[in-house]
mmCIF file of C-alpha atoms and ligand atoms in Angstrom:
data_model
loop_
_atom_site.group_PDB
_atom_site.id
_atom_site.type_symbol
_atom_site.label_atom_id
_atom_site.label_comp_id
_atom_site.label_asym_id
_atom_site.label_seq_id
_atom_site.Cartn_x
_atom_site.Cartn_y
_atom_site.Cartn_z
ATOM 1 C CA MET A 1 80.385 210.292 221.045
ATOM 2 C CA GLU A 2 78.257 211.173 218.099
ATOM 3 C CA GLN A 3 79.740 214.202 216.264
ATOM 4 C CA GLU A 4 76.371 215.932 216.427
ATOM 5 C CA ARG A 5 76.400 215.793 220.192
ATOM 6 C CA ALA A 6 79.992 216.833 220.361
ATOM 7 C CA VAL A 7 79.227 220.000 218.144
ATOM 8 C CA LYS A 8 76.131 220.611 220.248
ATOM 9 C CA ILE A 9 78.235 220.756 223.553
ATOM 10 C CA LEU A 10 80.480 223.317 221.902
ATOM 11 C CA ALA A 11 77.654 225.394 220.554
ATOM 12 C CA ASP A 12 75.891 225.311 223.918
ATOM 13 C CA LEU A 13 79.038 226.627 225.571
ATOM 14 C CA ILE A 14 79.303 229.512 222.984
ATOM 15 C CA ARG A 15 75.693 230.489 223.923
ATOM 16 C CA ILE A 16 76.751 231.219 227.538
ATOM 17 C CA GLU A 17 77.976 234.856 227.721
ATOM 18 C CA SER A 18 80.924 234.292 230.067
ATOM 19 C CA THR A 19 82.456 237.593 229.077
ATOM 20 C CA ASN A 20 85.127 238.187 231.651
ATOM 21 C CA ASP A 21 82.526 236.973 234.302
ATOM 22 C CA HIS A 22 79.675 234.518 234.809
ATOM 23 C CA GLU A 23 81.950 231.492 234.399
ATOM 24 C CA SER A 24 79.563 229.630 237.047
ATOM 25 C CA LEU A 25 77.067 229.109 234.089
ATOM 26 C CA VAL A 26 79.905 227.296 232.254
ATOM 27 C CA ALA A 27 80.747 225.191 235.331
ATOM 28 C CA ASP A 28 76.987 224.378 235.711
ATOM 29 C CA TYR A 29 76.705 223.226 232.198
ATOM 30 C CA LEU A 30 79.901 221.058 232.388
ATOM 31 C CA SER A 31 78.953 219.626 235.697
ATOM 32 C CA ASP A 32 75.654 218.436 234.288
ATOM 33 C CA LEU A 33 77.494 216.729 231.479
ATOM 34 C CA PHE A 34 79.316 214.587 234.132
ATOM 35 C CA LYS A 35 76.379 213.681 236.164
ATOM 36 C CA GLY A 36 75.968 210.067 236.776
ATOM 37 C CA TYR A 37 79.721 209.310 235.889
ATOM 38 C CA PRO A 38 82.160 208.031 238.591
ATOM 39 C CA VAL A 39 83.842 211.484 238.851
ATOM 40 C CA LYS A 40 84.782 213.904 241.570
ATOM 41 C CA LEU A 41 83.136 217.370 240.868
ATOM 42 C CA GLU A 42 84.568 220.460 242.814
ATOM 43 C CA ARG A 43 83.577 223.994 242.443
ATOM 44 C CA VAL A 44 86.055 226.552 243.544
ATOM 45 C CA THR A 45 84.420 229.889 243.944
ATOM 46 C CA TYR A 46 86.502 232.908 243.068
ATOM 47 C CA ALA A 47 83.644 235.369 243.436
ATOM 48 C CA PRO A 48 80.046 235.324 243.125
ATOM 49 C CA GLY A 49 79.047 233.964 239.885
ATOM 50 C CA ARG A 50 82.600 233.154 239.050
ATOM 51 C CA ASP A 51 83.335 229.398 239.796
ATOM 52 C CA ASN A 52 86.402 227.410 238.604
ATOM 53 C CA LEU A 53 85.376 223.721 238.072
ATOM 54 C CA VAL A 54 87.617 220.731 238.862
ATOM 55 C CA VAL A 55 86.571 217.367 237.531
ATOM 56 C CA THR A 56 88.741 214.374 238.587
ATOM 57 C CA MET A 57 88.260 210.888 236.982
ATOM 58 C CA GLY A 58 90.060 207.626 237.560
ATOM 59 C CA GLU A 59 91.099 205.924 240.813
ATOM 60 C CA GLN A 60 94.808 205.456 240.583
ATOM 61 C CA GLY A 61 97.955 205.859 238.412
ATOM 62 C CA PRO A 62 99.567 208.912 236.685
ATOM 63 C CA LEU A 63 97.439 212.013 236.722
ATOM 64 C CA LEU A 64 97.196 214.276 233.580
ATOM 65 C CA GLY A 65 95.642 217.606 233.883
ATOM 66 C CA PHE A 66 93.490 219.297 231.092
ATOM 67 C CA SER A 67 93.260 222.993 231.534
ATOM 68 C CA GLY A 68 90.844 225.330 229.793
ATOM 69 C CA HIS A 69 89.355 228.681 230.759
ATOM 70 C CA GLU A 70 85.732 229.339 231.023
ATOM 71 C CA ASP A 71 85.713 233.044 230.168
ATOM 72 C CA VAL A 72 85.783 234.728 226.839
ATOM 73 C CA VAL A 73 86.725 238.330 225.847
ATOM 74 C CA ALA A 74 84.046 240.828 225.055
ATOM 75 C CA ALA A 75 82.393 240.627 221.595
ATOM 76 C CA GLY A 76 83.581 244.240 220.691
ATOM 77 C CA ASP A 77 82.032 246.028 217.785
ATOM 78 C CA LEU A 78 78.718 244.124 217.103
ATOM 79 C CA ALA A 79 78.546 245.827 213.548
ATOM 80 C CA SER A 80 81.692 243.975 212.614
ATOM 81 C CA TRP A 81 80.173 240.573 213.406
ATOM 82 C CA ARG A 82 78.467 238.783 210.327
ATOM 83 C CA THR A 83 76.512 236.799 212.864
ATOM 84 C CA PRO A 84 75.455 237.416 216.344
ATOM 85 C CA PRO A 85 78.571 236.450 218.669
ATOM 86 C CA PHE A 86 76.626 234.397 221.247
ATOM 87 C CA SER A 87 74.407 232.588 218.660
ATOM 88 C CA PRO A 88 76.709 229.908 217.260
ATOM 89 C CA THR A 89 76.321 229.735 213.548
ATOM 90 C CA ILE A 90 77.663 226.967 211.258
ATOM 91 C CA LYS A 91 78.729 228.028 207.647
ATOM 92 C CA ASP A 92 81.069 226.167 205.245
ATOM 93 C CA GLY A 93 82.243 223.764 207.912
ATOM 94 C CA GLN A 94 83.166 226.513 210.462
ATOM 95 C CA LEU A 95 81.483 227.421 213.788
ATOM 96 C CA PHE A 96 81.295 231.206 214.294
ATOM 97 C CA GLY A 97 80.838 232.756 217.686
ATOM 98 C CA ARG A 98 82.802 234.432 220.667
ATOM 99 C CA GLY A 99 84.926 231.891 222.214
ATOM 100 C CA THR A 100 84.825 229.129 219.359
ATOM 101 C CA SER A 101 88.665 229.421 219.126
ATOM 102 C CA ASP A 102 89.728 231.055 222.485
ATOM 103 C CA MET A 103 89.066 228.613 223.924
ATOM 104 C CA LYS A 104 85.720 226.889 224.307
ATOM 105 C CA SER A 105 86.583 224.459 221.434
ATOM 106 C CA GLY A 106 89.709 223.308 223.438
ATOM 107 C CA LEU A 107 87.629 223.146 226.779
ATOM 108 C CA ALA A 108 84.825 221.329 225.043
ATOM 109 C CA ALA A 109 87.157 218.846 223.285
ATOM 110 C CA MET A 110 88.789 218.105 226.491
ATOM 111 C CA VAL A 111 85.418 217.303 228.161
ATOM 112 C CA VAL A 112 84.256 215.218 225.140
ATOM 113 C CA GLY A 113 87.561 213.258 225.420
ATOM 114 C CA MET A 114 86.869 212.593 229.110
ATOM 115 C CA LEU A 115 83.319 211.601 228.617
ATOM 116 C CA ASP A 116 84.370 209.188 225.791
ATOM 117 C CA LEU A 117 86.786 207.549 228.039
ATOM 118 C CA LEU A 118 84.275 207.368 230.761
ATOM 119 C CA ASP A 119 81.651 205.768 228.140
ATOM 120 C CA SER A 120 84.293 203.127 227.187
ATOM 121 C CA LYS A 121 83.403 201.377 230.526
ATOM 122 C CA GLN A 122 86.928 199.972 230.660
ATOM 123 C CA PRO A 123 88.979 200.336 233.976
ATOM 124 C CA LEU A 124 91.091 203.304 233.415
ATOM 125 C CA PRO A 125 94.854 202.888 233.787
ATOM 126 C CA GLY A 126 95.356 206.512 235.073
ATOM 127 C CA ARG A 127 93.570 209.607 236.160
ATOM 128 C CA LEU A 128 92.586 212.712 234.431
ATOM 129 C CA ARG A 129 91.761 216.167 235.938
ATOM 130 C CA LEU A 130 89.866 218.873 234.137
ATOM 131 C CA LEU A 131 90.782 222.309 235.491
ATOM 132 C CA ALA A 132 88.381 224.759 234.178
ATOM 133 C CA SER A 133 89.280 228.253 235.242
ATOM 134 C CA VAL A 134 87.790 231.758 235.587
ATOM 135 C CA GLY A 135 89.305 235.103 234.626
ATOM 136 C CA GLU A 136 92.084 233.860 232.217
ATOM 137 C CA GLU A 137 91.711 236.824 229.937
ATOM 138 C CA THR A 138 91.859 239.405 232.749
ATOM 139 C CA GLY A 139 94.857 238.134 234.938
ATOM 140 C CA GLU A 140 94.629 234.309 235.219
ATOM 141 C CA TYR A 141 93.465 234.594 238.792
ATOM 142 C CA GLY A 142 91.296 231.535 238.551
ATOM 143 C CA ALA A 143 94.314 229.335 237.741
ATOM 144 C CA ALA A 144 96.215 231.179 240.498
ATOM 145 C CA GLN A 145 93.485 230.290 242.908
ATOM 146 C CA LEU A 146 93.537 226.587 241.757
ATOM 147 C CA VAL A 147 97.270 226.386 242.253
ATOM 148 C CA LYS A 148 97.052 228.054 245.736
ATOM 149 C CA GLU A 149 94.374 225.663 246.849
ATOM 150 C CA GLY A 150 96.496 222.656 245.691
ATOM 151 C CA TYR A 151 94.402 221.369 242.868
ATOM 152 C CA ALA A 152 97.555 221.240 240.601
ATOM 153 C CA SER A 153 100.133 219.840 243.036
ATOM 154 C CA ASP A 154 99.685 216.239 242.406
ATOM 155 C CA LEU A 155 99.739 216.479 238.421
ATOM 156 C CA ASP A 156 102.221 214.480 236.570
ATOM 157 C CA GLY A 157 101.626 216.586 233.476
ATOM 158 C CA LEU A 158 99.349 219.342 232.086
ATOM 159 C CA VAL A 159 97.931 220.293 228.777
ATOM 160 C CA ILE A 160 96.338 223.707 228.196
ATOM 161 C CA GLY A 161 93.856 223.638 225.271
ATOM 162 C CA GLU A 162 94.566 227.100 223.987
ATOM 163 C CA PRO A 163 94.332 227.404 220.175
ATOM 164 C CA SER A 164 97.520 226.105 218.687
ATOM 165 C CA HIS A 165 96.212 224.262 215.515
ATOM 166 C CA PHE A 166 97.719 221.093 216.914
ATOM 167 C CA ASN A 167 101.184 222.587 217.134
ATOM 168 C CA ILE A 168 102.623 222.302 220.648
ATOM 169 C CA ARG A 169 103.554 225.503 222.253
ATOM 170 C CA VAL A 170 106.362 224.500 224.652
ATOM 171 C CA THR A 171 107.297 227.964 225.873
ATOM 172 C CA HIS A 172 106.041 231.488 226.274
ATOM 173 C CA LYS A 173 107.051 234.770 227.668
ATOM 174 C CA GLY A 174 105.792 236.168 231.016
ATOM 175 C CA VAL A 175 104.206 239.513 231.528
ATOM 176 C CA ILE A 176 104.592 242.249 234.071
ATOM 177 C CA ASP A 177 101.984 245.095 233.812
ATOM 178 C CA TYR A 178 103.032 247.861 236.401
ATOM 179 C CA TYR A 179 101.680 251.289 237.184
ATOM 180 C CA VAL A 180 103.808 254.053 238.758
ATOM 181 C CA THR A 181 102.085 256.976 240.474
ATOM 182 C CA SER A 182 103.867 260.326 241.228
ATOM 183 C CA LYS A 183 102.706 262.674 243.802
ATOM 184 C CA GLY A 184 103.496 266.498 243.848
ATOM 185 C CA VAL A 185 102.179 269.734 245.358
ATOM 186 C CA CYS A 186 99.721 271.836 243.333
ATOM 187 C CA VAL A 187 100.345 275.453 243.028
ATOM 188 C CA HIS A 188 99.860 278.261 240.549
ATOM 189 C CA SER A 189 102.046 277.869 237.529
ATOM 190 C CA SER A 190 103.384 281.338 237.949
ATOM 191 C CA THR A 191 105.066 280.275 241.201
ATOM 192 C CA PRO A 192 106.414 276.649 240.382
ATOM 193 C CA ASP A 193 108.980 276.972 243.213
ATOM 194 C CA LYS A 194 106.362 276.932 245.854
ATOM 195 C CA GLY A 195 105.121 273.471 244.585
ATOM 196 C CA GLN A 196 106.374 270.125 243.361
ATOM 197 C CA ASN A 197 105.857 269.008 239.858
ATOM 198 C CA ALA A 198 104.630 265.384 239.822
ATOM 199 C CA ILE A 199 105.268 265.025 236.132
ATOM 200 C CA MET A 200 108.975 265.565 236.116
ATOM 201 C CA PRO A 201 109.979 262.716 238.301
ATOM 202 C CA LEU A 202 107.690 260.527 236.493
ATOM 203 C CA MET A 203 109.587 261.370 233.228
ATOM 204 C CA ASP A 204 112.871 260.548 234.931
ATOM 205 C CA PHE A 205 111.425 257.128 235.809
ATOM 206 C CA ALA A 206 110.223 256.564 232.313
ATOM 207 C CA LEU A 207 113.589 257.339 230.717
ATOM 208 C CA SER A 208 115.515 255.333 233.159
ATOM 209 C CA ALA A 209 113.234 252.359 233.141
ATOM 210 C CA GLN A 210 113.390 252.215 229.396
ATOM 211 C CA GLU A 211 117.226 252.498 229.587
ATOM 212 C CA LEU A 212 117.358 249.750 232.365
ATOM 213 C CA MET A 213 115.088 247.445 230.431
ATOM 214 C CA ASP A 214 116.941 247.904 227.280
ATOM 215 C CA SER A 215 120.219 246.859 228.972
ATOM 216 C CA HIS A 216 118.921 243.365 229.186
ATOM 217 C CA LYS A 217 120.672 242.252 226.145
ATOM 218 C CA LYS A 218 120.823 238.341 226.785
ATOM 219 C CA GLN A 219 118.538 236.404 224.562
ATOM 220 C CA ASP A 220 116.518 233.344 225.369
ATOM 221 C CA PRO A 221 117.423 230.840 222.715
ATOM 222 C CA VAL A 222 113.679 230.473 221.689
ATOM 223 C CA LEU A 223 111.860 233.570 222.960
ATOM 224 C CA GLY A 224 114.412 236.135 222.180
ATOM 225 C CA SER A 225 114.676 239.345 224.082
ATOM 226 C CA LEU A 226 112.938 240.727 227.051
ATOM 227 C CA THR A 227 110.695 243.810 225.786
ATOM 228 C CA HIS A 228 109.460 246.848 227.642
ATOM 229 C CA VAL A 229 106.891 249.385 226.582
ATOM 230 C CA ILE A 230 105.710 252.514 228.460
ATOM 231 C CA SER A 231 102.119 252.208 227.371
ATOM 232 C CA GLN A 232 100.140 255.039 229.069
ATOM 233 C CA ILE A 233 101.065 258.189 230.688
ATOM 234 C CA HIS A 234 98.862 260.857 232.374
ATOM 235 C CA GLY A 235 99.369 263.879 234.463
ATOM 236 C CA GLY A 236 98.140 267.310 235.521
ATOM 237 C CA ASP A 237 94.614 268.815 235.450
ATOM 238 C CA GLN A 238 95.207 272.357 233.937
ATOM 239 C CA ILE A 239 97.651 274.268 231.815
ATOM 240 C CA ASN A 240 98.392 276.976 234.259
ATOM 241 C CA SER A 241 98.757 274.710 237.446
ATOM 242 C CA VAL A 242 101.646 272.647 238.686
ATOM 243 C CA PRO A 243 100.433 269.068 238.447
ATOM 244 C CA ALA A 244 99.882 267.301 241.912
ATOM 245 C CA SER A 245 99.705 263.892 240.378
ATOM 246 C CA ALA A 246 100.633 261.804 237.529
ATOM 247 C CA TRP A 247 100.841 258.189 236.604
ATOM 248 C CA LEU A 248 102.153 255.898 233.813
ATOM 249 C CA SER A 249 101.806 252.258 232.998
ATOM 250 C CA GLY A 250 104.391 249.844 231.508
ATOM 251 C CA ASN A 251 104.329 246.373 230.137
ATOM 252 C CA VAL A 252 107.305 244.035 230.286
ATOM 253 C CA ARG A 253 107.510 240.761 228.587
ATOM 254 C CA THR A 254 109.948 238.570 230.397
ATOM 255 C CA THR A 255 111.914 235.340 229.438
ATOM 256 C CA PRO A 256 113.502 232.763 231.667
ATOM 257 C CA VAL A 257 116.893 234.702 231.284
ATOM 258 C CA TYR A 258 115.686 237.424 233.370
ATOM 259 C CA ASP A 259 112.779 236.244 235.472
ATOM 260 C CA ASN A 260 109.944 238.250 237.008
ATOM 261 C CA GLU A 261 111.805 238.493 240.436
ATOM 262 C CA GLN A 262 114.807 240.199 238.967
ATOM 263 C CA ILE A 263 112.669 242.767 237.079
ATOM 264 C CA TYR A 264 110.527 243.648 240.228
ATOM 265 C CA THR A 265 113.799 244.166 242.301
ATOM 266 C CA GLU A 266 115.415 246.343 239.480
ATOM 267 C CA LEU A 267 112.214 248.462 239.138
ATOM 268 C CA ALA A 268 111.985 248.670 243.030
ATOM 269 C CA GLU A 269 115.487 249.811 243.233
ATOM 270 C CA LEU A 270 114.992 252.531 240.496
ATOM 271 C CA ILE A 271 111.894 253.948 242.368
ATOM 272 C CA ALA A 272 114.058 253.877 245.659
ATOM 273 C CA ASP A 273 116.820 255.870 243.919
ATOM 274 C CA LEU A 274 114.504 258.506 242.451
ATOM 275 C CA ASN A 275 112.571 258.839 245.727
ATOM 276 C CA ASN A 276 115.907 259.411 247.571
ATOM 277 C CA GLN A 277 116.376 262.425 245.212
ATOM 278 C CA GLY A 278 112.944 263.859 246.271
ATOM 279 C CA ALA A 279 110.569 262.191 244.033
ATOM 280 C CA GLN A 280 107.269 260.584 245.583
ATOM 281 C CA LEU A 281 106.866 257.586 243.339
ATOM 282 C CA ALA A 282 104.986 254.209 244.065
ATOM 283 C CA ILE A 283 104.635 251.117 241.954
ATOM 284 C CA ARG A 284 102.164 248.487 241.781
ATOM 285 C CA TYR A 285 101.660 245.439 239.773
ATOM 286 C CA SER A 286 98.493 243.971 237.903
ATOM 287 C CA PHE A 287 98.418 240.235 237.787
ATOM 288 C CA PRO A 288 102.054 239.529 236.709
ATOM 289 C CA GLU A 289 102.704 236.248 234.998
ATOM 290 C CA VAL A 290 105.962 234.302 234.833
ATOM 291 C CA PRO A 291 107.297 232.789 231.687
ATOM 292 C CA LEU A 292 106.884 229.129 230.785
ATOM 293 C CA PRO A 293 110.310 227.692 230.544
ATOM 294 C CA ASP A 294 111.038 225.485 227.414
ATOM 295 C CA GLN A 295 109.225 222.256 227.733
ATOM 296 C CA SER A 296 110.418 220.758 224.361
ATOM 297 C CA ALA A 297 112.725 218.084 226.102
ATOM 298 C CA THR A 298 110.037 216.649 228.192
ATOM 299 C CA LYS A 299 108.422 213.340 227.650
ATOM 300 C CA LEU A 300 105.006 214.965 227.467
ATOM 301 C CA ALA A 301 105.829 217.157 224.526
ATOM 302 C CA ARG A 302 107.418 214.184 222.564
ATOM 303 C CA LEU A 303 104.487 211.909 223.112
ATOM 304 C CA ALA A 304 101.909 214.523 222.420
ATOM 305 C CA GLN A 305 103.796 215.170 219.131
ATOM 306 C CA GLU A 306 103.560 211.458 218.307
ATOM 307 C CA VAL A 307 99.772 211.238 219.088
ATOM 308 C CA VAL A 308 99.010 214.404 217.015
ATOM 309 C CA ARG A 309 100.923 212.983 214.067
ATOM 310 C CA GLN A 310 99.930 209.230 214.288
ATOM 311 C CA ASP A 311 96.440 209.283 215.795
ATOM 312 C CA VAL A 312 95.127 212.500 214.542
ATOM 313 C CA GLY A 313 97.247 212.735 211.247
ATOM 314 C CA ARG A 314 98.165 216.441 211.612
ATOM 315 C CA LEU A 315 101.407 218.374 211.216
ATOM 316 C CA CYS A 316 102.734 219.241 214.490
ATOM 317 C CA GLU A 317 105.667 221.564 215.333
ATOM 318 C CA LEU A 318 106.980 222.761 218.645
ATOM 319 C CA THR A 319 106.523 226.456 218.887
ATOM 320 C CA ALA A 320 107.004 229.502 221.183
ATOM 321 C CA GLY A 321 104.511 232.254 222.011
ATOM 322 C CA ASN A 322 104.664 235.887 223.273
ATOM 323 C CA GLY A 323 101.324 235.881 225.062
ATOM 324 C CA ALA A 324 100.943 234.306 228.658
ATOM 325 C CA THR A 325 98.516 231.641 229.468
ATOM 326 C CA ASP A 326 97.339 229.833 232.675
ATOM 327 C CA ALA A 327 100.663 228.035 232.387
ATOM 328 C CA SER A 328 102.151 231.004 234.193
ATOM 329 C CA GLU A 329 100.328 229.983 237.251
ATOM 330 C CA TYR A 330 100.518 226.250 236.878
ATOM 331 C CA VAL A 331 104.199 226.328 236.342
ATOM 332 C CA GLN A 332 104.450 227.602 240.022
ATOM 333 C CA ALA A 333 102.594 224.380 241.297
ATOM 334 C CA GLY A 334 105.355 221.854 240.779
ATOM 335 C CA ALA A 335 107.937 220.381 238.502
ATOM 336 C CA PHE A 336 105.624 218.616 236.157
ATOM 337 C CA PRO A 337 105.705 219.327 232.292
ATOM 338 C CA ILE A 338 103.333 221.563 230.697
ATOM 339 C CA ILE A 339 102.366 221.927 227.147
ATOM 340 C CA ILE A 340 99.917 224.167 225.187
ATOM 341 C CA LEU A 341 98.001 222.127 222.584
ATOM 342 C CA GLY A 342 94.701 222.998 221.143
ATOM 343 C CA PRO A 343 92.579 222.292 218.062
ATOM 344 C CA ALA A 344 91.631 225.783 217.056
ATOM 345 C CA ALA A 345 93.624 227.718 214.666
ATOM 346 C CA GLY A 346 93.635 230.988 216.687
ATOM 347 C CA THR A 347 93.695 233.321 213.686
ATOM 348 C CA THR A 348 90.601 235.180 214.903
ATOM 349 C CA ASP A 349 91.066 235.233 218.633
ATOM 350 C CA HIS A 350 89.731 238.323 220.292
ATOM 351 C CA GLU A 351 88.332 239.548 216.909
ATOM 352 C CA PRO A 352 84.939 239.744 215.258
ATOM 353 C CA ASN A 353 83.703 236.640 213.519
ATOM 354 C CA GLU A 354 85.806 234.323 215.593
ATOM 355 C CA PHE A 355 85.481 230.731 214.217
ATOM 356 C CA VAL A 356 86.804 227.135 214.700
ATOM 357 C CA ALA A 357 86.755 224.630 211.839
ATOM 358 C CA ILE A 358 84.492 221.821 212.925
ATOM 359 C CA ALA A 359 86.809 219.262 211.612
ATOM 360 C CA ASP A 360 89.602 220.609 213.818
ATOM 361 C CA TYR A 361 87.274 220.633 216.937
ATOM 362 C CA LEU A 362 86.308 217.036 216.381
ATOM 363 C CA ALA A 363 89.898 215.972 215.734
ATOM 364 C CA GLY A 364 90.665 217.708 219.075
ATOM 365 C CA CYS A 365 88.142 215.437 220.815
ATOM 366 C CA THR A 366 90.120 212.494 219.506
ATOM 367 C CA LEU A 367 93.256 214.082 220.347
ATOM 368 C CA TYR A 368 92.804 214.480 223.891
ATOM 369 C CA GLN A 369 91.355 211.019 224.467
ATOM 370 C CA LYS A 370 94.265 209.433 222.831
ATOM 371 C CA LEU A 371 96.748 211.590 224.514
ATOM 372 C CA ALA A 372 95.369 210.560 227.902
ATOM 373 C CA LEU A 373 95.728 206.870 226.934
ATOM 374 C CA ARG A 374 99.142 207.397 225.660
ATOM 375 C CA PHE A 375 100.110 209.453 228.785
ATOM 376 C CA TRP A 376 99.037 206.747 231.262
ATOM 377 C CA GLN A 377 100.819 204.185 229.244
ATOM 378 C CA GLU A 378 104.114 206.152 229.192
ATOM 379 C CA TYR A 379 104.039 207.535 232.713
ATOM 380 C CA ALA A 380 102.805 204.241 234.377
HETATM 381 ZN ZN1 LIG B 1 92.548 231.940 225.685
#
C-alpha cells in the first residue's frame, strides 16, 4: 500500500473519538476498508455503540490472530496539548493525537498488513483473524466477550499490537482491583456502645490484608514480586457520629507464582474470619485480569524476533511488563502462544501530546505482513 494511504488510515482512526466508548465507529471504518475483499466480517456487540469487530481472512491452514483495541483513554487536560488530541497532526516525522501510540497505530498497521496480503492476490497459505476489541482501557471486557463467544478458541497464535517499539513483551502481571465495604450502626458519638463503628473492622482488614499480601515472598523469575496497595479509603459522615458505613479499594498485581484464584481465596478467608468476629464486610472485584505466563520459549516469540531483526531491521529484545493487556483474557481461551509486539514507542501513552513516529508505524505495517507469512510457513 502507498505510504500516504497507510498514514491516512491511521489519521482517520485518530479522528474517531472512541474515548472509552463509541468503538462502533472504529468498527464501521475498519469494516469499510475490507469491503469487496474475500473476508468474513463479524460484529460482536458489547453494548449499544460498542462493537467488537472480527475479520477473518484465508481459507485454511494455521490461524494467526491480530489483536488491537478500538478504544482510547480520555484526552485529559486540553491545555497541556500542543495540538488538538483528535485532530491528527504531523510534525517532524511524528504523528500527534490521542491513540497514536496506544494503540491505533498497532491496530492500523495490522489492518494495513492484512490489506496488503489480500492485495497480493496470491493464494494464502494460512489464515489471519483481526480481533478489534472494545473497552480494553476500562477492564478488557471486549476481549473477554470475544473469548467467551469462541472467537479465540481456534487460534494457533496471537499477536497483540500494544506499543512495544518492536521489542516483544512475553509476560506481564495480572491485576486484581477489589472493593471492601463495611457496615455498622450509626449512633451519637457520645454513646458509641449503642452503635457499631464501620471503620474499625475495615482498618483490621486493611492491616491484615497488607500483611497477608506481603507474606508472598516467592518471586517470579522475570516479573518479580506480587504487589499490593490499599489505594482508597473512605468512611463516616460526621465528626460526632459513629460511622454506619466505610469502604476501601485495593490493587494487587499478581504473578504466575501466586495466581488470581489463590488471592481471591485468601481475601475471602480473611473477610470470613473478620465477619466471624462481628465485622460486616463484603468484597467485590472489578474486572480482574490474570497474568500472562512467560512466552519466551514459544516458537511464535522466536520467529517474531527473527522477523523484526531480519525483515524490519530493528533491535528486538524479549521484555516483561507490569500492566495487563487483552492477553489476560485471551490466555484463558486456549494453549496457543501470545506475544505483545507493536510499532509505537509507548513513551507518551495516556499523556498529553501522545505520538507515534511515522517511520515506526510504517515499519509496523511491514512487520505484521511478514510475520503472518513466516507464521504460516512455520506452523504449516
Ligand atoms: Zn493499549
